[in-house]
Coordinates of C-alpha atoms and ligand atoms in Angstrom, one line a residue:
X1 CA -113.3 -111.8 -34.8
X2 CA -111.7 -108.6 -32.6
X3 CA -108.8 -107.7 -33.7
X4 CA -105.1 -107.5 -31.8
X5 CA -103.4 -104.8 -33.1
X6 CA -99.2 -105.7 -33.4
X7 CA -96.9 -102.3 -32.6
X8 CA -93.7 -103.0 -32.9
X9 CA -91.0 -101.4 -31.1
X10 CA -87.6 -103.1 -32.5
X11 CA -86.4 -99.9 -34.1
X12 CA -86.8 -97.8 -30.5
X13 CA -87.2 -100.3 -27.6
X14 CA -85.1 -102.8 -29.6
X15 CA -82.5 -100.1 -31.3
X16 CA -82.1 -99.1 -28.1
X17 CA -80.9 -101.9 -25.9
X18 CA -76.6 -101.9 -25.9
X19 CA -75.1 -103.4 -29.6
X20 CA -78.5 -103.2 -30.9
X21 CA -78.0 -99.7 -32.3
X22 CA -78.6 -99.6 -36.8
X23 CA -77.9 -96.5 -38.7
X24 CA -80.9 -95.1 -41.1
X25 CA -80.2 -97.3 -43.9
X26 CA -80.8 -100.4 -42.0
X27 CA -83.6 -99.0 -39.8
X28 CA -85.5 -98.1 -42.8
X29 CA -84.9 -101.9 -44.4
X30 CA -86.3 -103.2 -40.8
X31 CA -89.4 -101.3 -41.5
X32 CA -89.8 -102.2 -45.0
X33 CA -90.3 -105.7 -43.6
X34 CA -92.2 -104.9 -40.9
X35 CA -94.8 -103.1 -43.3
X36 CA -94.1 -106.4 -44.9
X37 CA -94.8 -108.5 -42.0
X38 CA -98.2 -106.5 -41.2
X39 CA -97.6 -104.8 -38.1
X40 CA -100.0 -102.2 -37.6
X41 CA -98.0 -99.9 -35.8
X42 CA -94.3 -99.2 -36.1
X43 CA -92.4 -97.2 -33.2
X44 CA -89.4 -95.7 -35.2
X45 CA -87.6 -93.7 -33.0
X46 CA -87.0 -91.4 -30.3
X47 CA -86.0 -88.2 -32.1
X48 CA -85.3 -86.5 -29.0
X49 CA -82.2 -88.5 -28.0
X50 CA -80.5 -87.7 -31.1
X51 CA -80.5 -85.9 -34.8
X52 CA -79.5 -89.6 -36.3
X53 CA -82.6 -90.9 -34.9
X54 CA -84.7 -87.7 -36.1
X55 CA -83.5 -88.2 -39.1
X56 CA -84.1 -92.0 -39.3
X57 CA -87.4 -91.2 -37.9
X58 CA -88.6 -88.9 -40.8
X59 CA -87.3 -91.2 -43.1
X60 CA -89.0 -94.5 -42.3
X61 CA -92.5 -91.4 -41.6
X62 CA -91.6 -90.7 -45.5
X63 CA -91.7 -94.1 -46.8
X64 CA -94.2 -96.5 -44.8
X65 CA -97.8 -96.8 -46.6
X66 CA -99.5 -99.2 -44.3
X67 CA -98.7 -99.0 -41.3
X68 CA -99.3 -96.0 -38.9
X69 CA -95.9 -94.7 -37.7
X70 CA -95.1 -93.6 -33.6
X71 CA -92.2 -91.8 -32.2
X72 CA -91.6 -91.8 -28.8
X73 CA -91.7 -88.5 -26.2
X74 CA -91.4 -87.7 -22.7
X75 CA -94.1 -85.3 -21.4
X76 CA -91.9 -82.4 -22.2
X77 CA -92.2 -80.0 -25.0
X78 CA -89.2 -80.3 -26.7
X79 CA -88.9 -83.8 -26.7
X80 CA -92.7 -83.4 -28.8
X81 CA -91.6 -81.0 -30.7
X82 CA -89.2 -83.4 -31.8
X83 CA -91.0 -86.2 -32.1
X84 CA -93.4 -84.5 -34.2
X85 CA -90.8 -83.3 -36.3
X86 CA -90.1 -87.1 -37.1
X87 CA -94.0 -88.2 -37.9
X88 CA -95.4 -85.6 -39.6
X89 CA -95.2 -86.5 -42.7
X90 CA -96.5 -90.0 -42.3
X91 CA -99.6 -91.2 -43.6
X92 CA -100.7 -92.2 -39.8
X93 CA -98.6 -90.4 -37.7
X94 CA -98.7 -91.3 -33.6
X95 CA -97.0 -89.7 -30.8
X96 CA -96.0 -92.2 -28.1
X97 CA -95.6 -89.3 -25.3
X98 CA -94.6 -91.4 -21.6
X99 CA -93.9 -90.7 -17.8
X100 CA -92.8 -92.9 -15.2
X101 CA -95.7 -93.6 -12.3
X102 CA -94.2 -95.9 -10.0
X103 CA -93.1 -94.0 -6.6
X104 CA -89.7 -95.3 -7.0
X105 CA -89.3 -93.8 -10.2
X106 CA -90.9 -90.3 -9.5
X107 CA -89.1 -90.4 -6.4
X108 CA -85.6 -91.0 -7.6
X109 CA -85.5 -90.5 -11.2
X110 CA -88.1 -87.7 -11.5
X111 CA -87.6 -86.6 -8.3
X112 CA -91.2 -85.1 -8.8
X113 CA -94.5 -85.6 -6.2
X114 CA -97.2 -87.6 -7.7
X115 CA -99.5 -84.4 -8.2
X116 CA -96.5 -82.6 -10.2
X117 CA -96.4 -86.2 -12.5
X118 CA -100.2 -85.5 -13.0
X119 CA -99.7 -82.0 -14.2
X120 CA -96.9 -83.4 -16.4
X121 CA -99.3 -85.8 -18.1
X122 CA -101.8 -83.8 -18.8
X123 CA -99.4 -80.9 -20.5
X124 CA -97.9 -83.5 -22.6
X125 CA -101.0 -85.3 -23.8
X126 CA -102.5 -82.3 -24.0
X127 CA -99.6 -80.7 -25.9
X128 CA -99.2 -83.8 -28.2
X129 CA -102.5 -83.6 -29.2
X130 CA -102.3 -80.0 -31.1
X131 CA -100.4 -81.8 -33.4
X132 CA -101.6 -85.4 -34.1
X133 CA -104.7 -86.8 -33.5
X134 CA -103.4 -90.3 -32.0
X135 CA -101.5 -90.4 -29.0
X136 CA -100.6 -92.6 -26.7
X137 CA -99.6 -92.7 -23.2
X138 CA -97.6 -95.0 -21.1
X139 CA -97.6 -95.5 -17.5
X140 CA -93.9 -96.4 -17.3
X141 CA -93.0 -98.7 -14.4
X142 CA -96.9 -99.0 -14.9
X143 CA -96.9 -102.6 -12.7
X144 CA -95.1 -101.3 -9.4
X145 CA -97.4 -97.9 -9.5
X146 CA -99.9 -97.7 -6.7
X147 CA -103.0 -98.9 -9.0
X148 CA -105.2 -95.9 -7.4
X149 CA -102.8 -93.5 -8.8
X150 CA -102.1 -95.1 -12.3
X151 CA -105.9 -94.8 -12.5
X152 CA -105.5 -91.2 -12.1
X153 CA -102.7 -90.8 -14.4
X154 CA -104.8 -92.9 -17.2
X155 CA -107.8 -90.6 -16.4
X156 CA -106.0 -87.7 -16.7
X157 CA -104.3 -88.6 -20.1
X158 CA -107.4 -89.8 -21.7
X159 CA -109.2 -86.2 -20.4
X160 CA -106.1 -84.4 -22.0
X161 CA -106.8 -86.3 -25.6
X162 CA -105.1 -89.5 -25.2
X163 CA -106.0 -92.3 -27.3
X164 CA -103.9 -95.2 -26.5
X165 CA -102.5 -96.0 -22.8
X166 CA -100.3 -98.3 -22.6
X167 CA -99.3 -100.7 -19.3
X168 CA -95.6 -100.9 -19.4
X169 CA -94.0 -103.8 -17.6
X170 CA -90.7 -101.6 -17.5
X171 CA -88.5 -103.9 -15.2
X172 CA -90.5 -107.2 -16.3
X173 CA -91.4 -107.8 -12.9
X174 CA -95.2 -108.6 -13.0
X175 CA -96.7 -111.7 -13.4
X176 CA -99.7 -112.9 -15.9
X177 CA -102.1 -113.4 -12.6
X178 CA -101.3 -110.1 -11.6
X179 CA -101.2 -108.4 -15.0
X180 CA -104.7 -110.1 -15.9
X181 CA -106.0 -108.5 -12.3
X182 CA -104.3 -105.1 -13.0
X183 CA -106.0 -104.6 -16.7
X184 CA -109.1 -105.7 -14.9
X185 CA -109.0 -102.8 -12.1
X186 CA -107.7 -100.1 -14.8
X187 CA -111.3 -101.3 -17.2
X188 CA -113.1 -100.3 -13.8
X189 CA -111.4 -97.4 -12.3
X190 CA -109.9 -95.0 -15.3
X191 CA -112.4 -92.8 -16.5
X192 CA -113.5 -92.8 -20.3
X193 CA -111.1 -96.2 -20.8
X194 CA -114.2 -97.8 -23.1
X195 CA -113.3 -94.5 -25.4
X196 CA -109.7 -95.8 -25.9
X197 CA -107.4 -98.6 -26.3
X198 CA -105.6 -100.6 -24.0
X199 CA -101.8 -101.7 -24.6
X200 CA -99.3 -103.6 -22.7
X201 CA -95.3 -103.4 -23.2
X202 CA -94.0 -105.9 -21.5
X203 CA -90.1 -106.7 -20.6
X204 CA -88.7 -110.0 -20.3
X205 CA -86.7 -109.7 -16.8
X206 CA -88.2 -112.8 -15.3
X207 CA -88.7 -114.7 -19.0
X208 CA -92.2 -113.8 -18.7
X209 CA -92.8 -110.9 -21.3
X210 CA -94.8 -113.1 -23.9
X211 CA -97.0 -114.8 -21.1
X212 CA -97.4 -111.4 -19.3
X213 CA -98.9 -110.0 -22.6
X214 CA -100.9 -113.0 -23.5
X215 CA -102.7 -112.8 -20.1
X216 CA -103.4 -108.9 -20.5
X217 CA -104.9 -109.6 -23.9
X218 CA -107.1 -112.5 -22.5
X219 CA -107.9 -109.7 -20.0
X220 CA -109.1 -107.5 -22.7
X221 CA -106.2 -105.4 -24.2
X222 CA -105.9 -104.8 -27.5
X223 CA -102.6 -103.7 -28.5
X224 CA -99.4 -105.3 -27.6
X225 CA -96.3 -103.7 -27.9
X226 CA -93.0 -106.5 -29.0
X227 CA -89.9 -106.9 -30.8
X228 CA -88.8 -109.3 -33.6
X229 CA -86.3 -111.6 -31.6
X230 CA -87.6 -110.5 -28.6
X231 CA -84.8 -107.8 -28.5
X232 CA -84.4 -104.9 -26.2
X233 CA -83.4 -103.4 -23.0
X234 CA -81.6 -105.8 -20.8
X235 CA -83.6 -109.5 -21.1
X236 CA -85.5 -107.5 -23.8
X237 CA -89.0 -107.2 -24.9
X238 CA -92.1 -109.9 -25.3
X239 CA -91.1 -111.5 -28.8
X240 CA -93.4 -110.7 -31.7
X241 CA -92.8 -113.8 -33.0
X242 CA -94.1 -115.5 -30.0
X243 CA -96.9 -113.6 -29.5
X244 CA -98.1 -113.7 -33.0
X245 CA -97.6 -117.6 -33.3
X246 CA -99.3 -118.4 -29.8
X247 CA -102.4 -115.9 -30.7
X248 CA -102.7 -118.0 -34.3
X249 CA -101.9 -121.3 -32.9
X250 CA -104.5 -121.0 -30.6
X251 CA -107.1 -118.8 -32.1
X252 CA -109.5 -121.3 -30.3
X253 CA -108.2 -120.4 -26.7
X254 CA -108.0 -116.4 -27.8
X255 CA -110.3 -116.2 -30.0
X256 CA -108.2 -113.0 -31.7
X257 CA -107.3 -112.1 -34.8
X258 CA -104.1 -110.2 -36.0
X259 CA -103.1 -108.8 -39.4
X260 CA -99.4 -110.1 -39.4
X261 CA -98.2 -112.5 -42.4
X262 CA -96.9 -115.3 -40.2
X263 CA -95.1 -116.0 -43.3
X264 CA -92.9 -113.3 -43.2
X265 CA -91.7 -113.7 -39.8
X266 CA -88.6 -115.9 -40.4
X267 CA -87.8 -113.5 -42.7
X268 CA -87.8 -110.6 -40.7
X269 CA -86.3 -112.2 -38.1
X270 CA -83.3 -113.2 -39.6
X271 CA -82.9 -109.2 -41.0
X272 CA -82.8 -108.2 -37.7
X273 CA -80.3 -110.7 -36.5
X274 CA -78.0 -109.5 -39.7
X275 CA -78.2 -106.6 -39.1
X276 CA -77.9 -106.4 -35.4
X277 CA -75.8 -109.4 -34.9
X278 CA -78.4 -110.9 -31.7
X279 CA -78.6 -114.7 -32.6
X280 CA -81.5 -115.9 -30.7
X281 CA -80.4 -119.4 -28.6
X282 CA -81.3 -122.5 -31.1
X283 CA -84.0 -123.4 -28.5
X284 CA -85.5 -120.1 -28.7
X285 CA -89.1 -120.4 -29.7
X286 CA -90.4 -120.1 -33.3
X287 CA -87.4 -118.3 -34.2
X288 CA -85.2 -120.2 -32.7
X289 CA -82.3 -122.6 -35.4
X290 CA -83.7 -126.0 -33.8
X291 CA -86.9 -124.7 -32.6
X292 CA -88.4 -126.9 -35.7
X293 CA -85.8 -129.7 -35.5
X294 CA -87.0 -132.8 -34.6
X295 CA -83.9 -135.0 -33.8
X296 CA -85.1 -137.9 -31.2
X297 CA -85.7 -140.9 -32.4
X298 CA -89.2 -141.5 -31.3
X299 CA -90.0 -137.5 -32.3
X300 CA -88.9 -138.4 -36.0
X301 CA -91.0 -141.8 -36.1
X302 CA -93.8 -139.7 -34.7
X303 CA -93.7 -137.1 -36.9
X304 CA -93.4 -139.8 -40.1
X305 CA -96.5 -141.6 -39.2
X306 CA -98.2 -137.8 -38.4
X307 CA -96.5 -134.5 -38.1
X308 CA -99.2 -133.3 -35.9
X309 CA -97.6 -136.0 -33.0
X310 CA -94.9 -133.3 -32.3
X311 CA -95.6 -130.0 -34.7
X312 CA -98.0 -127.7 -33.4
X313 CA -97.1 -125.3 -36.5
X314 CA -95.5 -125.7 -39.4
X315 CA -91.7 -124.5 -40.5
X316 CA -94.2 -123.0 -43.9
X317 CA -96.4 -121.2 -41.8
X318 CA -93.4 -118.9 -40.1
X319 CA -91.6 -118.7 -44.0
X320 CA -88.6 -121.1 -43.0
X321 CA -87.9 -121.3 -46.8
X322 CA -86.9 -124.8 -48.3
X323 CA -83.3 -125.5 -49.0
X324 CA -84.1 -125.8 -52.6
X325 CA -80.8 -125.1 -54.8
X326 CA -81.9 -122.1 -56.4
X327 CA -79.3 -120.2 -58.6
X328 CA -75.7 -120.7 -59.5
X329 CA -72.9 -119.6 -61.9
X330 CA -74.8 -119.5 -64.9
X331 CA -77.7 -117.9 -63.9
X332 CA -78.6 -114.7 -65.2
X333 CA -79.5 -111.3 -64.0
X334 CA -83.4 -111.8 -64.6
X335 CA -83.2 -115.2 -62.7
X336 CA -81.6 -113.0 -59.6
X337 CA -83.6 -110.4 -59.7
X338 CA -87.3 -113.1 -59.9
X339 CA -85.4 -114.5 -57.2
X340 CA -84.5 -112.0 -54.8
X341 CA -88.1 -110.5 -55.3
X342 CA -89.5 -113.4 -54.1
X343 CA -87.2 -113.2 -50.8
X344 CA -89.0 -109.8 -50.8
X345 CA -85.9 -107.8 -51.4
X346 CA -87.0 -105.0 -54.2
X347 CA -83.6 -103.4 -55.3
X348 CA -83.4 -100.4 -57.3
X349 CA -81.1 -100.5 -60.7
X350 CA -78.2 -99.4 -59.3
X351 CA -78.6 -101.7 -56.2
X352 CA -79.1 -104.5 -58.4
X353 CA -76.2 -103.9 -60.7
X354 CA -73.8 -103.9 -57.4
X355 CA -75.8 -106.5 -55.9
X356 CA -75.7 -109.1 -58.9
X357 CA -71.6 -108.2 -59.4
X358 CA -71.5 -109.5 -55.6
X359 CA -73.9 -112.8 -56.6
X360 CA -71.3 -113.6 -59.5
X361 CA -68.5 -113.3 -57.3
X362 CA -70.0 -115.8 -55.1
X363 CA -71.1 -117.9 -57.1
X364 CA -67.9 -118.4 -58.9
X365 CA -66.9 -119.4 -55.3
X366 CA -69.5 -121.7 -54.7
X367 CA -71.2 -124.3 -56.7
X368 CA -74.9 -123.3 -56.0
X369 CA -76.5 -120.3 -54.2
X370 CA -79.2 -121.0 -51.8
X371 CA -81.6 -118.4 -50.2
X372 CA -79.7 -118.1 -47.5
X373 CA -77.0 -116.9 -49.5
X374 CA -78.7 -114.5 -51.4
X375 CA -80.3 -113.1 -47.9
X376 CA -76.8 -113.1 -46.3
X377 CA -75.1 -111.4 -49.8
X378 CA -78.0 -108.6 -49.7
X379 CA -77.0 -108.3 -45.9
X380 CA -73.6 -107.9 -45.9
X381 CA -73.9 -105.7 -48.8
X382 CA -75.9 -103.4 -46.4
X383 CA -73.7 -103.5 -43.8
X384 CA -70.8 -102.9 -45.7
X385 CA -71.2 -100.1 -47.2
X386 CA -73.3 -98.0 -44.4
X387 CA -70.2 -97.1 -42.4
X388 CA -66.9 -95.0 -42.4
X389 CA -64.7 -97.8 -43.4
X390 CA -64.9 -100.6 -45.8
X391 CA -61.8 -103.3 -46.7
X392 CA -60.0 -102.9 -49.3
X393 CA -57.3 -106.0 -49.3
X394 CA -55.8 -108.1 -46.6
X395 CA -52.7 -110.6 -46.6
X396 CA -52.2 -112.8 -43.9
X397 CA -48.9 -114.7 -42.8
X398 CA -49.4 -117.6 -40.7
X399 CA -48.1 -120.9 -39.2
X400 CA -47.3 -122.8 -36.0
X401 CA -43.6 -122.0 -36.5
X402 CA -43.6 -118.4 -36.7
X403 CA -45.3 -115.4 -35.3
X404 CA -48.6 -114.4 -37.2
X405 CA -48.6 -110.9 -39.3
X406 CA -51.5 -109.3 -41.3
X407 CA -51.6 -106.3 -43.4
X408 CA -55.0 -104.7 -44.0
X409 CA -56.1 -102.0 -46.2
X410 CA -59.1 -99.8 -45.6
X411 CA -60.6 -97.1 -47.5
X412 CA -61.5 -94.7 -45.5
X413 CA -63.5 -91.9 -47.7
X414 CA -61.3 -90.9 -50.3
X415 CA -58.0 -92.2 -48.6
X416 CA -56.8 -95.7 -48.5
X417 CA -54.7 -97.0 -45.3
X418 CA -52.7 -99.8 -44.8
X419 CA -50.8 -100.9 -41.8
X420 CA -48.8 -104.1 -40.6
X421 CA -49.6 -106.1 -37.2
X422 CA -48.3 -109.0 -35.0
X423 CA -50.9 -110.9 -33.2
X424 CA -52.1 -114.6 -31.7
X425 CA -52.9 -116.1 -34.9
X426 CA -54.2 -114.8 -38.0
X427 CA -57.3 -113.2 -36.5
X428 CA -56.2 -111.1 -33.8
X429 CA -53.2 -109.9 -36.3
X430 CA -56.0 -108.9 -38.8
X431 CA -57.8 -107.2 -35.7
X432 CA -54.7 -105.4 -34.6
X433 CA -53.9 -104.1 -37.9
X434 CA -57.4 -102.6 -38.2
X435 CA -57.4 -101.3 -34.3
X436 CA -53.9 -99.5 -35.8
X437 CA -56.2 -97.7 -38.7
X438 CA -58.6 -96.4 -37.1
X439 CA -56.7 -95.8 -34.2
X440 CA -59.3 -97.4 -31.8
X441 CA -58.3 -100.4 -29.3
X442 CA -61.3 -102.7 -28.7
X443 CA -61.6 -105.3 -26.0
X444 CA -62.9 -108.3 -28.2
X445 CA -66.0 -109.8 -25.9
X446 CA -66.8 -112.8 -28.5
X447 CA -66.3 -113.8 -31.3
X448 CA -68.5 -116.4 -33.3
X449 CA -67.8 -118.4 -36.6
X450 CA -71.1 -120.0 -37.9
X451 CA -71.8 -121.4 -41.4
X452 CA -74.8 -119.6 -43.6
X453 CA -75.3 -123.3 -45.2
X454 CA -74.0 -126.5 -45.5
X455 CA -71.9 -127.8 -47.3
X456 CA -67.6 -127.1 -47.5
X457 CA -68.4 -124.1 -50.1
X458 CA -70.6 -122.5 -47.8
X459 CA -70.6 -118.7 -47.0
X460 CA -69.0 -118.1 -43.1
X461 CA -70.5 -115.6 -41.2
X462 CA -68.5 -113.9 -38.2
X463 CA -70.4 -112.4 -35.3
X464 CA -67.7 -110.2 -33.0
X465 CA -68.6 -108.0 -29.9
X466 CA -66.2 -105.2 -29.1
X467 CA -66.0 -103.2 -26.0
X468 CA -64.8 -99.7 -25.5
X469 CA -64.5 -98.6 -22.3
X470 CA -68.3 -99.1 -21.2
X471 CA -69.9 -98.9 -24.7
X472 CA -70.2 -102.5 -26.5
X473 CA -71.4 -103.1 -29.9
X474 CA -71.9 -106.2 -32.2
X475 CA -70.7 -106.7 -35.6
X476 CA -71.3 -109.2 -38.6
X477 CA -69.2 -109.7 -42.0
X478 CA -70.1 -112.5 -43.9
X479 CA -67.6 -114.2 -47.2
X480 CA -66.4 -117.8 -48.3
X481 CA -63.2 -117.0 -46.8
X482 CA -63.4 -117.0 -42.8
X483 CA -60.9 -114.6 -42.0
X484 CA -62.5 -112.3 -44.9
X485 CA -66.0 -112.6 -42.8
X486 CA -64.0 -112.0 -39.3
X487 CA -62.1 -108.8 -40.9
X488 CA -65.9 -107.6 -42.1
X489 CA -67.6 -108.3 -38.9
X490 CA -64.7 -106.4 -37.1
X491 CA -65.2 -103.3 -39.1
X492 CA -68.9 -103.4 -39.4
X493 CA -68.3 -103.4 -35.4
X494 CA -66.0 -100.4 -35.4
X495 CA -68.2 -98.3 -37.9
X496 CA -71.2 -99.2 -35.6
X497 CA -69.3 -98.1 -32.7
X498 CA -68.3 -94.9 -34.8
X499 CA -71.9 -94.0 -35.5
X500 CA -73.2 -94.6 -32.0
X501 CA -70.3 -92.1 -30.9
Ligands
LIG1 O1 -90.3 -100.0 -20.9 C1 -90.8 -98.9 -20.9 O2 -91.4 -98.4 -19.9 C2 -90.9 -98.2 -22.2 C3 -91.8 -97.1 -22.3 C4 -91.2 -95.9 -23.0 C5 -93.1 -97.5 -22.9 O3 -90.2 -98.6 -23.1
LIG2 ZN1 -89.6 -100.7 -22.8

């Protein structure tokens, strides 16, 4: 069978969209699981808009074996320069170089005529290709381009060395009828097209992303560009999840094969919501907390007699692990570490020692540790210790009858700072009295309380979104003790919102 080819774009599309932003420790764990997962292409950065992002660039370049590795360009030198700078040393390196073709963006955003955009193209291609053999080009705002001209522009790329173009759905406007017709006329009309590969990236604007890239690939494309979560720019990206499931769940209407583990997905998925704090809906699909739940009545009867009456795939074949009790107090260091390998998570000695310290806490806290657990321990333990501050201690005074104080201590470096707030109850005095350390007031957007398990023992996991003036950011702590998991998820907020700065 043909092959789709899966390049993922969570760590630049995804990393890029507001909140979503990781630092280079937690990018480079996203791409260990999407090497993991099978992707075949992995878009880690755009080292242009930033050293962090060069840098987390050349790392994830230094480290991934099987998957080629893409950074993203504008048709400018520099920003290729850069971008080269981050791949090199990859085993397949891509450059992603891109220009807008749409007249509304080259008329306001470029503010360059359509011949000038042409030139553009080719220089950068061309340009790109002196360093790296594969590189792609995308037609940004591909789908409200005059087709004649995005023609031209894909003709002129592929002359200039191109060897991927890409159809970007920028503004997720198009429709699958319309997308199908528009891969149709670019197989006809752009010169040497049979010599490359087709892509599509499509956004999510109008909730079409996935069905937008399913109808381009029954149209003949080859590579589609997702995220895990569906997450990116606005309404986001076409969901890898969904794109992967729908092309295995029905092979027989594609007729397409793909290299991702589906098995990993759940997996993967639930990384990226640690670590970014985007919880897709419960209704989302595959990924979704209920989107295997079968509560009706009649469903569950149905499902009894046959699960095929309402399962068209199975919770297995996406990795939703079993809630099998797995370790607890008395387990030993060999039975964590069997067991966190097979959760996929490969720690180094010194990671395990701190890692294993954490599991006993826990599990002197709670009676038995689940997978989840051990997934949301090795996650918080991440995002803990990848920013400016961690918590030290906290003591909080509360009661209906009198007005709420907290003091919290943060280490900060080498230092140590404590201060003393009033607030609305014991959170927002825990808040305060962090906002007093680090000596930045946040607007608090949301804040979320969910349980990792069941059970009254189970670990809490807090979810906050802070706003600074116009910059937002998400953060996650997770602990037995509620307020412990708000106080994290605060901080992991403010560190995020530090490193973005
Ligand atoms: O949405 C878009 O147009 C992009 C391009 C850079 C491919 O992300
Ligand atoms: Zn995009």
């Amino acid at each position: 069978m043909e092959k789709v080819k899966i390049f993922d774009t969570t760590l630049r599309d995804g990393e890029q969209s507001p909140g979503c932003s990781m630092n280079t420790a937690e990018k480079a764990e996203v791409a260990r699981y999407l090497e993991r997962l099978g992707v075949d292409v992995i878009e880690a950065g755009f080292p242009a808009s930033s050293p962090d992002d060069l840098k987390a660039v050349q790392h994830i370049a230094g480290t991934v074996k099987n998957a080629a590795v893409c950074a993203l360009a504008r048709c400018v030198k520099s920003d290729i320069d850069a971008a080269w700078e981050g791949v090199r040393t990859a085993r397949t390196p891509r450059i992603h170089t891109f220009l807008a073709t749409s007249p509304i963006h080259m008329k306001y955003k470029l503010k360059k005529e359509p011949d000038e955009v042409l030139a553009m193209i080719r220089e950068g291609v061309a340009y790109a290709k002196t360093y790296c053999d594969d590189v792609e080009f995308s037609a940004e705002d591909a789908t409200r381009s005059d087709r004649n001209f995005l023609a031209k522009a894909f003709s002129a790329a592929v002359k200039a060395g191109a060897t991927v173009l890409n159809v970007a759905d920028t503004v997720g406007y198009t429709t699958p009828a319309e997308m199908a017709g528009l891969i149709a006329y670019l197989k006809k009309h752009v010169e040497g097209i049979d010599e490359v590969e087709l892509s599509v990236h499509c956004h999510n604007d109008l909730g079409m992303a996935t069905a937008n890239t399913l109808a381009a690939v029954a149209a003949g494309v080859r590579q589609v560009e997702c995220t895990v979560n569906g997450i990116g720019e606005r309404a986001g990206n076409a969901a890898l999840e969904e794109v992967v499931m729908a092309l295995v769940t029905r092979r027989d209407a594609y007729q397409l094969d793909c290299s991702v583990n589906t098995r990993q997905i759940y997996r993967t998925s639930h990384l990226v919501q640690n670590i970014t704090g985007f919880i897709p809906p419960p209704n989302k699909a595959v990924v979704g907390s209920n989107a295997f739940a079968h509560e009706a009545g009649i469903h569950q009867h149905g499902m009894l007699a046959s699960r095929d009456t309402y399962e068209i795939m199975t919770p297995e074949s996406v990795g939703i692990p079993e809630m099998a009790i797995v370790l607890g107090k008395h387990s030993g260091r060999h039975a964590f570490e069997e067991r966190l390998a097979s959760l996929g998570y490969y720690l180094n000695p010194h990671e395990l020692d701190a890692a294993f310290e954490r599991f006993k806490i826990l599990s002197d806290k709670k009676k038995v540790v689940q997978d989840r657990d051990l997934e949301a321990l090795i996650s918080s333990h991440i995002s803990e210790n990848a920013g400016r501050y961690t918590l030290v201690s906290f003591v909080v005074n509360s009661g209906n009858t009198i007005s709420t104080t907290a003091i919290v201590k943060l280490s900060d470096g080498e230092q140590e700072i404590e201060r003393v707030a009033i607030g609305e109850g014991p959170v927002d005095a825990a808040f305060q009295a962090v906002n007093k350390i680090t000596g930045i007031d946040f607007i608090l957007e949301s804040y979320r309380l969910n349980s990792v398990t069941g059970g009254e023992d189970a670990i809490g996991e807090a979810v906050v979104r802070l706003r600074k003036d116009n910059h937002s950011v998400s953060g996650r702590g997770f602990s037995t003790d509620i307020l412990e998991a708000s106080i994290k998820s605060y901080i992991n907020g403010v560190n995020r919102y530090i490193l973005e700065q």
